[in-house]
PDB file of C-alpha atoms in Angstrom:
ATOM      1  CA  UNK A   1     -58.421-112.198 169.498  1.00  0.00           C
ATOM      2  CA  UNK A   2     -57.450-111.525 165.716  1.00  0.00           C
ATOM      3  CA  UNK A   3     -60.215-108.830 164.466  1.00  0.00           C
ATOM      4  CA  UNK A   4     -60.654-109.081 160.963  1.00  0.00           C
ATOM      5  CA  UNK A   5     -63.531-105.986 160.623  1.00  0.00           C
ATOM      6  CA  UNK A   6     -61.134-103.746 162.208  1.00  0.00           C
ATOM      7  CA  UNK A   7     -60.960-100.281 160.527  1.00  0.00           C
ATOM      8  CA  UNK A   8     -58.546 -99.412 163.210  1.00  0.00           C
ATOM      9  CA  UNK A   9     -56.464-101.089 165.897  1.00  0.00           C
ATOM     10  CA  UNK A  10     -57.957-102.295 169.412  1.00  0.00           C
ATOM     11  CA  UNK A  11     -55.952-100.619 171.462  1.00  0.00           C
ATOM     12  CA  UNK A  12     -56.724-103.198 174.567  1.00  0.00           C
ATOM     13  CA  UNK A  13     -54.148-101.493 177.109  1.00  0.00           C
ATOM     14  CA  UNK A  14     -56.363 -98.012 177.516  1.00  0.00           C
ATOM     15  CA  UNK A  15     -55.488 -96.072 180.131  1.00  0.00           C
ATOM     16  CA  UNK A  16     -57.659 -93.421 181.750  1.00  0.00           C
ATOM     17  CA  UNK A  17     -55.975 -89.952 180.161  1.00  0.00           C
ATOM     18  CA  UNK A  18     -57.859 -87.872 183.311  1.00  0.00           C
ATOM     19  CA  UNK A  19     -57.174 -87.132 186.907  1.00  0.00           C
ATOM     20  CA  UNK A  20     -59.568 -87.372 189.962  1.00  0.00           C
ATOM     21  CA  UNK A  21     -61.957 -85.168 189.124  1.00  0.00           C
ATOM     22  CA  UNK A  22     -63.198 -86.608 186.125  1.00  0.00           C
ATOM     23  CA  UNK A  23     -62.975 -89.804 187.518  1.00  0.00           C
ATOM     24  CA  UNK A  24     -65.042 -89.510 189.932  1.00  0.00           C
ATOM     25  CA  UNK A  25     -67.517 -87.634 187.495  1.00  0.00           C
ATOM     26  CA  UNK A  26     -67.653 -90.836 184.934  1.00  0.00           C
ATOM     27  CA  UNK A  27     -67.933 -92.792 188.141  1.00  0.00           C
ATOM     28  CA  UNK A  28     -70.991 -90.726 189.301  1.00  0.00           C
ATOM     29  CA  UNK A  29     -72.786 -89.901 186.297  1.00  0.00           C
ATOM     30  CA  UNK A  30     -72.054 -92.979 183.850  1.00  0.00           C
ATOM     31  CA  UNK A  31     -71.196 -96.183 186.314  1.00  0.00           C
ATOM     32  CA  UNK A  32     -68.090 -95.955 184.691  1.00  0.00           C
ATOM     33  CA  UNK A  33     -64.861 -98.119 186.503  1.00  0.00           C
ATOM     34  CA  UNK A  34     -62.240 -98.966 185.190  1.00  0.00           C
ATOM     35  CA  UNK A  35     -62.852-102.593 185.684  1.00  0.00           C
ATOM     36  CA  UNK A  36     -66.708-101.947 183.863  1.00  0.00           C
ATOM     37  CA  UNK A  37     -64.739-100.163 180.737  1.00  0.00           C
ATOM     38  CA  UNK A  38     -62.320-103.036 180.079  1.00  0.00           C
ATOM     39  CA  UNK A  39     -65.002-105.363 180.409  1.00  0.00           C
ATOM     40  CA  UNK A  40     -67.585-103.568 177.995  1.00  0.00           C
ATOM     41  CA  UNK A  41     -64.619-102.978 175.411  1.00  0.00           C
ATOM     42  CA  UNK A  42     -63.508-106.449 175.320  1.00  0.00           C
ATOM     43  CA  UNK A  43     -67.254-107.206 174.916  1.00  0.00           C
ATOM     44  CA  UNK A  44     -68.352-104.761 171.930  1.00  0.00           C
ATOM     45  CA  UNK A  45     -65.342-105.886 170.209  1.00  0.00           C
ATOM     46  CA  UNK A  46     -66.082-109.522 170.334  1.00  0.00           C
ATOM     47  CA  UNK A  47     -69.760-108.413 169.515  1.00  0.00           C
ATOM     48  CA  UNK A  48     -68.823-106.483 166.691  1.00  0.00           C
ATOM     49  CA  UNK A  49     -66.430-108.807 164.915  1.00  0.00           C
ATOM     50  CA  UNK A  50     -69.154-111.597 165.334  1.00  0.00           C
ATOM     51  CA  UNK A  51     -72.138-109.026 164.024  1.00  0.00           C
ATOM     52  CA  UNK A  52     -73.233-110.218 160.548  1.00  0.00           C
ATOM     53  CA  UNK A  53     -74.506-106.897 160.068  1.00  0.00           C
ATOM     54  CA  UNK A  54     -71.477-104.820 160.594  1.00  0.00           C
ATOM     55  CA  UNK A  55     -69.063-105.232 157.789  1.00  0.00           C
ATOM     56  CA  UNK A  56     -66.225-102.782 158.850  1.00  0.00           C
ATOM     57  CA  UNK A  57     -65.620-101.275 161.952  1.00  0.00           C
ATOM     58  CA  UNK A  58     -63.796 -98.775 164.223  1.00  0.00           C
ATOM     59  CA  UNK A  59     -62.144-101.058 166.982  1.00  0.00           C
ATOM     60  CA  UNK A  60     -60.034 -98.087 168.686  1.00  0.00           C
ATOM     61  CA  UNK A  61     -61.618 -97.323 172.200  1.00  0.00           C
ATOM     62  CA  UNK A  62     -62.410 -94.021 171.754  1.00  0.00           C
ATOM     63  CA  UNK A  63     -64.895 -94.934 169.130  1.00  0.00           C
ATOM     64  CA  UNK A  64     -67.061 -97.194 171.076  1.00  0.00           C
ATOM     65  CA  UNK A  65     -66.423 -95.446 174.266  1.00  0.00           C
ATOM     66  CA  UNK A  66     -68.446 -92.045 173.077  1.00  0.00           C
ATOM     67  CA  UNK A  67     -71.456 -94.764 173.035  1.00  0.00           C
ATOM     68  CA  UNK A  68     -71.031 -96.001 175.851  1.00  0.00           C
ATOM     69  CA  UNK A  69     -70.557 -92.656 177.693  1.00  0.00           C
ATOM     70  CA  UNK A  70     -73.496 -91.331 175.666  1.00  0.00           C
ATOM     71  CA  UNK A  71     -75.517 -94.514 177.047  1.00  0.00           C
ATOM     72  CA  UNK A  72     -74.256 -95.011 180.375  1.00  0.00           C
ATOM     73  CA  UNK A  73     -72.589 -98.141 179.313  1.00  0.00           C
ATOM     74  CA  UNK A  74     -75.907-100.411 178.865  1.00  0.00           C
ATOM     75  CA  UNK A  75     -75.029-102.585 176.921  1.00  0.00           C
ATOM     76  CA  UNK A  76     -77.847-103.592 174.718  1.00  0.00           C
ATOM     77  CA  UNK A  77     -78.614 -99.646 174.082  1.00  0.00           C
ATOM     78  CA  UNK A  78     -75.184 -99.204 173.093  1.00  0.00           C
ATOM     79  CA  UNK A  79     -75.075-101.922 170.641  1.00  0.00           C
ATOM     80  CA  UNK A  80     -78.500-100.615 169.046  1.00  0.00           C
ATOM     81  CA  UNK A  81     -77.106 -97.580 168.639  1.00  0.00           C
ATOM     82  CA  UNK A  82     -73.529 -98.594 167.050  1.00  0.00           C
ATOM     83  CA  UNK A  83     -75.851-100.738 164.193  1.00  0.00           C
ATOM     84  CA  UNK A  84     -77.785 -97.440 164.001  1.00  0.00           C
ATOM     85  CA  UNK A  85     -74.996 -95.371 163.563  1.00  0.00           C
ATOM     86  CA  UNK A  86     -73.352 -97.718 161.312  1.00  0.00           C
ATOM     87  CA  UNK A  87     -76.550 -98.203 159.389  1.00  0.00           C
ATOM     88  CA  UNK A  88     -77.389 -94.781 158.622  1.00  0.00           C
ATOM     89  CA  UNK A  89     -74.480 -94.571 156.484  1.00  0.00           C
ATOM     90  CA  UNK A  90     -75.597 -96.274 153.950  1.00  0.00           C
ATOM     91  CA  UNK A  91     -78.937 -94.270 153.254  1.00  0.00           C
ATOM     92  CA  UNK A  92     -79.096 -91.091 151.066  1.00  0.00           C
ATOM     93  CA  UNK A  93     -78.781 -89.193 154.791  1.00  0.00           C
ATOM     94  CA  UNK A  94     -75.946 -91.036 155.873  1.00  0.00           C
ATOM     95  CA  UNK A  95     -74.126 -91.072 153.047  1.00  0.00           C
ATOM     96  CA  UNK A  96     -73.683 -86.723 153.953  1.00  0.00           C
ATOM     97  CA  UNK A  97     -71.960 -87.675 157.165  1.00  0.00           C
ATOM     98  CA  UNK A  98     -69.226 -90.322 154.750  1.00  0.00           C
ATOM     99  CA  UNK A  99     -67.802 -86.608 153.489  1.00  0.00           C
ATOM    100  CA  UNK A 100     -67.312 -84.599 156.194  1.00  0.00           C
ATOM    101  CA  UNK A 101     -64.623 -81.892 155.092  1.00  0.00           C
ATOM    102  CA  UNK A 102     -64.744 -78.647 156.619  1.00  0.00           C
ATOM    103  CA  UNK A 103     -62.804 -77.358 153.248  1.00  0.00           C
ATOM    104  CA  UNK A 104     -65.325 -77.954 151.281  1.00  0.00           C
ATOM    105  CA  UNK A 105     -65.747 -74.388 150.256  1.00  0.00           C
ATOM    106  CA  UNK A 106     -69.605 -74.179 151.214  1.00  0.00           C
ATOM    107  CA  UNK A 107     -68.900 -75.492 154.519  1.00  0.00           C
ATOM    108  CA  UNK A 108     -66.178 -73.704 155.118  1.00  0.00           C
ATOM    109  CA  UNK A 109     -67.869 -70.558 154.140  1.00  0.00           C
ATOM    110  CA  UNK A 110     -70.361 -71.426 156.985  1.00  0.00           C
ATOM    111  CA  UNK A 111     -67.552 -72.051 159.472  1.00  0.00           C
ATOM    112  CA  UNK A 112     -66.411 -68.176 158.398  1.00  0.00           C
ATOM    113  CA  UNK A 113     -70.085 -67.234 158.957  1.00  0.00           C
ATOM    114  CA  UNK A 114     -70.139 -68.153 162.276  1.00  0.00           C
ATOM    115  CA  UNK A 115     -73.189 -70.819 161.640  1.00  0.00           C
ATOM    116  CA  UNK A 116     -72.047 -72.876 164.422  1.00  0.00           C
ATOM    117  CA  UNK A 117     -69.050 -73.266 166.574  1.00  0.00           C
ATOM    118  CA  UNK A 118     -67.631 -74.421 169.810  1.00  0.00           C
ATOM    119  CA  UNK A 119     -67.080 -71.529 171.734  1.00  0.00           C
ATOM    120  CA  UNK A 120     -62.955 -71.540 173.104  1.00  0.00           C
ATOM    121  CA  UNK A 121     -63.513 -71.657 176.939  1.00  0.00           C
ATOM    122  CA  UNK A 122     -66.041 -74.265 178.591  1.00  0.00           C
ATOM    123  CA  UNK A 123     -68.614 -73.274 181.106  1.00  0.00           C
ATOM    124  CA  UNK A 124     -67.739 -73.385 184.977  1.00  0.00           C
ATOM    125  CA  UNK A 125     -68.865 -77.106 184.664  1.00  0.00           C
ATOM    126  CA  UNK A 126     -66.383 -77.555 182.083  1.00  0.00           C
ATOM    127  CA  UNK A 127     -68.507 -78.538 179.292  1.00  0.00           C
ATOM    128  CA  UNK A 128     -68.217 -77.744 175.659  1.00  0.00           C
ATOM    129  CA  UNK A 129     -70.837 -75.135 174.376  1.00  0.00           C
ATOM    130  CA  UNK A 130     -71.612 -75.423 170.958  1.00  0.00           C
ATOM    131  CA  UNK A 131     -72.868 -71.978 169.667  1.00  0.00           C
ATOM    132  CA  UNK A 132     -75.478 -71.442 166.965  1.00  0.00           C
ATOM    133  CA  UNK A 133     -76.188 -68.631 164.421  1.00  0.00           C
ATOM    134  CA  UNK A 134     -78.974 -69.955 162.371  1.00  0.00           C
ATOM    135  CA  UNK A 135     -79.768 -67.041 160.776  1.00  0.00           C
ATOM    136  CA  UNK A 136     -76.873 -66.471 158.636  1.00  0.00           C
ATOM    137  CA  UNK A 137     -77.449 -69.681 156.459  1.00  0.00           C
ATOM    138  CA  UNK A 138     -78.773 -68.219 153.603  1.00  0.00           C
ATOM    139  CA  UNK A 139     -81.416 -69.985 151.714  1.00  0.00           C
ATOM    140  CA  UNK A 140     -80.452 -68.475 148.342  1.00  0.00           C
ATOM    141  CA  UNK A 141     -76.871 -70.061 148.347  1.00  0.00           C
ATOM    142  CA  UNK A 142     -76.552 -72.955 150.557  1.00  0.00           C
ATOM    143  CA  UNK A 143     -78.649 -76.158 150.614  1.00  0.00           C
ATOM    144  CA  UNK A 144     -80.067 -78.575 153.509  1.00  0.00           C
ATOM    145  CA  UNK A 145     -77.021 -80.621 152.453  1.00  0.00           C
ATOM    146  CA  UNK A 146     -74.810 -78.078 153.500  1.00  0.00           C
ATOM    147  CA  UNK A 147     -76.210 -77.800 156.869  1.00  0.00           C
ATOM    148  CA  UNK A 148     -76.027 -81.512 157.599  1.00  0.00           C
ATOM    149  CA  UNK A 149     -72.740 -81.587 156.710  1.00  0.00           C
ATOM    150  CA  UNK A 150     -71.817 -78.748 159.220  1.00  0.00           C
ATOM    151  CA  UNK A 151     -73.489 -80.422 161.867  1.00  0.00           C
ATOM    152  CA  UNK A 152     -71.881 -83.639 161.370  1.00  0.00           C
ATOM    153  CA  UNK A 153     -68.044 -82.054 161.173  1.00  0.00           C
ATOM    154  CA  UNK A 154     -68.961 -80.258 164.616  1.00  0.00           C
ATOM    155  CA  UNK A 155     -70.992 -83.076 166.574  1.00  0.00           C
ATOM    156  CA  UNK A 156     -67.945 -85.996 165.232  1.00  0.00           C
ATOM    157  CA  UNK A 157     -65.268 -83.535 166.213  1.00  0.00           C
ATOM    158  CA  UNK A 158     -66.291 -83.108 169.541  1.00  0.00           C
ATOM    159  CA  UNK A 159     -67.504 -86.101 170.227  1.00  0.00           C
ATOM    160  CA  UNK A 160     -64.057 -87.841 169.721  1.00  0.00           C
ATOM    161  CA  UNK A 161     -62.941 -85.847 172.697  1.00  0.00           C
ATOM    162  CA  UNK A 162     -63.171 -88.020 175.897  1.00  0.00           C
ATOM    163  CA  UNK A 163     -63.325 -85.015 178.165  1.00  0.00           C
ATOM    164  CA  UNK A 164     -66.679 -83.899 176.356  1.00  0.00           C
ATOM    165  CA  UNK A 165     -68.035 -87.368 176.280  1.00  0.00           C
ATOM    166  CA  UNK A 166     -67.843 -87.279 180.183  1.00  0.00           C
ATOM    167  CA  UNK A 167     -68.807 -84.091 180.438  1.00  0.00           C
ATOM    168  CA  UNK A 168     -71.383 -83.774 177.785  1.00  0.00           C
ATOM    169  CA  UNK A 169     -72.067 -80.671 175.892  1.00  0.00           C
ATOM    170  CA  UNK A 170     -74.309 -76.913 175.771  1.00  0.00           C
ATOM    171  CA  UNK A 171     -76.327 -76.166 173.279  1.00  0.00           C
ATOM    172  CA  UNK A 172     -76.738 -72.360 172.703  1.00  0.00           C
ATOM    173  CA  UNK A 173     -77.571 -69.785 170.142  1.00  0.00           C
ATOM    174  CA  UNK A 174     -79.633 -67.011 168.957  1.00  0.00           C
ATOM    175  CA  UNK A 175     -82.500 -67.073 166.171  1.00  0.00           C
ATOM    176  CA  UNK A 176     -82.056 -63.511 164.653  1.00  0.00           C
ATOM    177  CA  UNK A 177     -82.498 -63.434 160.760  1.00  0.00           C
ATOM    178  CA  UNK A 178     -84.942 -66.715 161.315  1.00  0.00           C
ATOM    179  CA  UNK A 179     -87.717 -66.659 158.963  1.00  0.00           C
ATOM    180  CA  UNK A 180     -91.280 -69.124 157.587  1.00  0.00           C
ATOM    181  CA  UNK A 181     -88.859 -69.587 154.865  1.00  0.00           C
ATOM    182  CA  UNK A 182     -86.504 -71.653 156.561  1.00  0.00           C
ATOM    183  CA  UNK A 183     -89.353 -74.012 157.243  1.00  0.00           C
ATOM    184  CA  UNK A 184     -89.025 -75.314 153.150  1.00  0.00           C
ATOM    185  CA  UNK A 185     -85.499 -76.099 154.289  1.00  0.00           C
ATOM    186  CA  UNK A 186     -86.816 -80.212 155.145  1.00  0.00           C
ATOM    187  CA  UNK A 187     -89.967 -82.172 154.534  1.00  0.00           C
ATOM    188  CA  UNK A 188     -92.117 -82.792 157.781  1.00  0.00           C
ATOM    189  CA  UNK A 189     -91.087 -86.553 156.746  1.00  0.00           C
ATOM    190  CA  UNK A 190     -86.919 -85.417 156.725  1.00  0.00           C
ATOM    191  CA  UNK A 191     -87.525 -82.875 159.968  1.00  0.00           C
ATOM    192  CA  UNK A 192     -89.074 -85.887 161.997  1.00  0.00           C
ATOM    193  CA  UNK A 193     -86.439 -88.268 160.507  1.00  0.00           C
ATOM    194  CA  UNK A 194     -83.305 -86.144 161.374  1.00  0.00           C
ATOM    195  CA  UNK A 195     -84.142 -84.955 164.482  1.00  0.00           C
ATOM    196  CA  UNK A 196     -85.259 -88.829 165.545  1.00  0.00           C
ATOM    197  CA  UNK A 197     -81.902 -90.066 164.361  1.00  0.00           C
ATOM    198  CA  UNK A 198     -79.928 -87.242 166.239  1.00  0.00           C
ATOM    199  CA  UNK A 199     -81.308 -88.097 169.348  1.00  0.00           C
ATOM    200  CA  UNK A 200     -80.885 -92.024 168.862  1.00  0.00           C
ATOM    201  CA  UNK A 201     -77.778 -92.128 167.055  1.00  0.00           C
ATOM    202  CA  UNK A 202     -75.454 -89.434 167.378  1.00  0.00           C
ATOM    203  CA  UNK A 203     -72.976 -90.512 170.542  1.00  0.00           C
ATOM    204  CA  UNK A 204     -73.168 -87.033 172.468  1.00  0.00           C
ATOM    205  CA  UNK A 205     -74.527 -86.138 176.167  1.00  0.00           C
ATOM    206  CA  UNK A 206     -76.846 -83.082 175.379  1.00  0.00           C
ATOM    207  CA  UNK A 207     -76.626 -81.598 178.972  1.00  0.00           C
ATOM    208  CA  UNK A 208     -78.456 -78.104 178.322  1.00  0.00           C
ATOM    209  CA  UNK A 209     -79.986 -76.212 175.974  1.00  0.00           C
ATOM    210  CA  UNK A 210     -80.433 -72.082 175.987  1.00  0.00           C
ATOM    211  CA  UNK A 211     -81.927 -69.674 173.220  1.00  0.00           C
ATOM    212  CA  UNK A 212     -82.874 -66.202 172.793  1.00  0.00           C
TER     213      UNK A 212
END
């Protein structure tokens, strides 16, 4: 099938990159086969390039295979959440995550900061910890904007990597330097919205969470 949406090619001869182990972990934890991934590729693509709603599109498996990893490959979630994602792209919000360039010199002062960041080894499951150091953002020099924009470099990056889509990823940080003032950062209206969106839209399997 010819796919005229296609931002990139549908590569339709994936191969599983991984050995046994993780496998048998997508088998476990996600129902995914090999037979069940060809058939829900094939299927999204077909979907997509019939979707009056989606204009352009990703058609590379990677891209729709951190949704369905991140929704256990049902279907109809998956789909939801693709329009979603696609969707929220063309709001004000969305439009942060269409210029995602960690040299962008506020963002990459951040990165030098230490804001957030995936720490170099995984944990003894293997997962990806994403570290956090809130209290360095200061209020006085960068914007809400700014921290959006970090988020969305981090969460894309790692979500493109199949071993962290299977695996899922840590959440961990520390809150020194936190302060009411931080609280004028968002609305109650923008808190509520972003952190409904994150959970709904953004393709990543939040596996734990630890603070101190």
């Amino acid at each position: 099938m010819k796919y005229t949406k296609a931002l990139t090619p549908a590569d339709e001869d994936y191969k599983f990159p991984f050995g046994e182990e993780l496998r048998k972990l997508a088998e476990e934890e996600l129902g995914e086969t090999d037979a069940r991934r060809d058939h829900a590729l094939q299927m999204l693509r077909e979907w997509a390039e019939k979707n009056p709603r989606i204009a352009k599109i990703r058609m590379d498996s990677n891209f729709f295979l951190k949704f369905l990893r991140a929704k256990k490959f049902s279907i109809p979630i998956v789909q939801d959440t693709i329009e979603r994602y696609i969707l929220l792209r063309r709001t004000r919000d969305g439009q942060l995550f269409t210029r995602l360039d960690c040299r962008d010199p506020k963002v990459a002062k951040l990165l030098d900061l230490g804001y957030m960041f995936a720490l170099p080894k995984r944990d003894r499951n293997g997962r990806r910890v994403i570290f956090y150091r809130p209290g360095v953002f200061d209020l006085n020099e960068f914007i809400n904007e700014d921290m959006l924009r970090i988020h969305g470099i981090c969460y894309e990056t790692l979500a493109h990597d199949e071993e962290n889509q299977i695996r899922g990823v840590v959440h961990a940080g520390v809150g020194t330097g936190i302060g009411l003032q931080y609280l004028t950062l968002f609305s109650i209206k923008e808190a509520v919205r972003i952190a409904k969106n994150g959970e709904r839209i953004i393709p990543m399997r939040h596996r734990e969470m630890h603070g101190c």
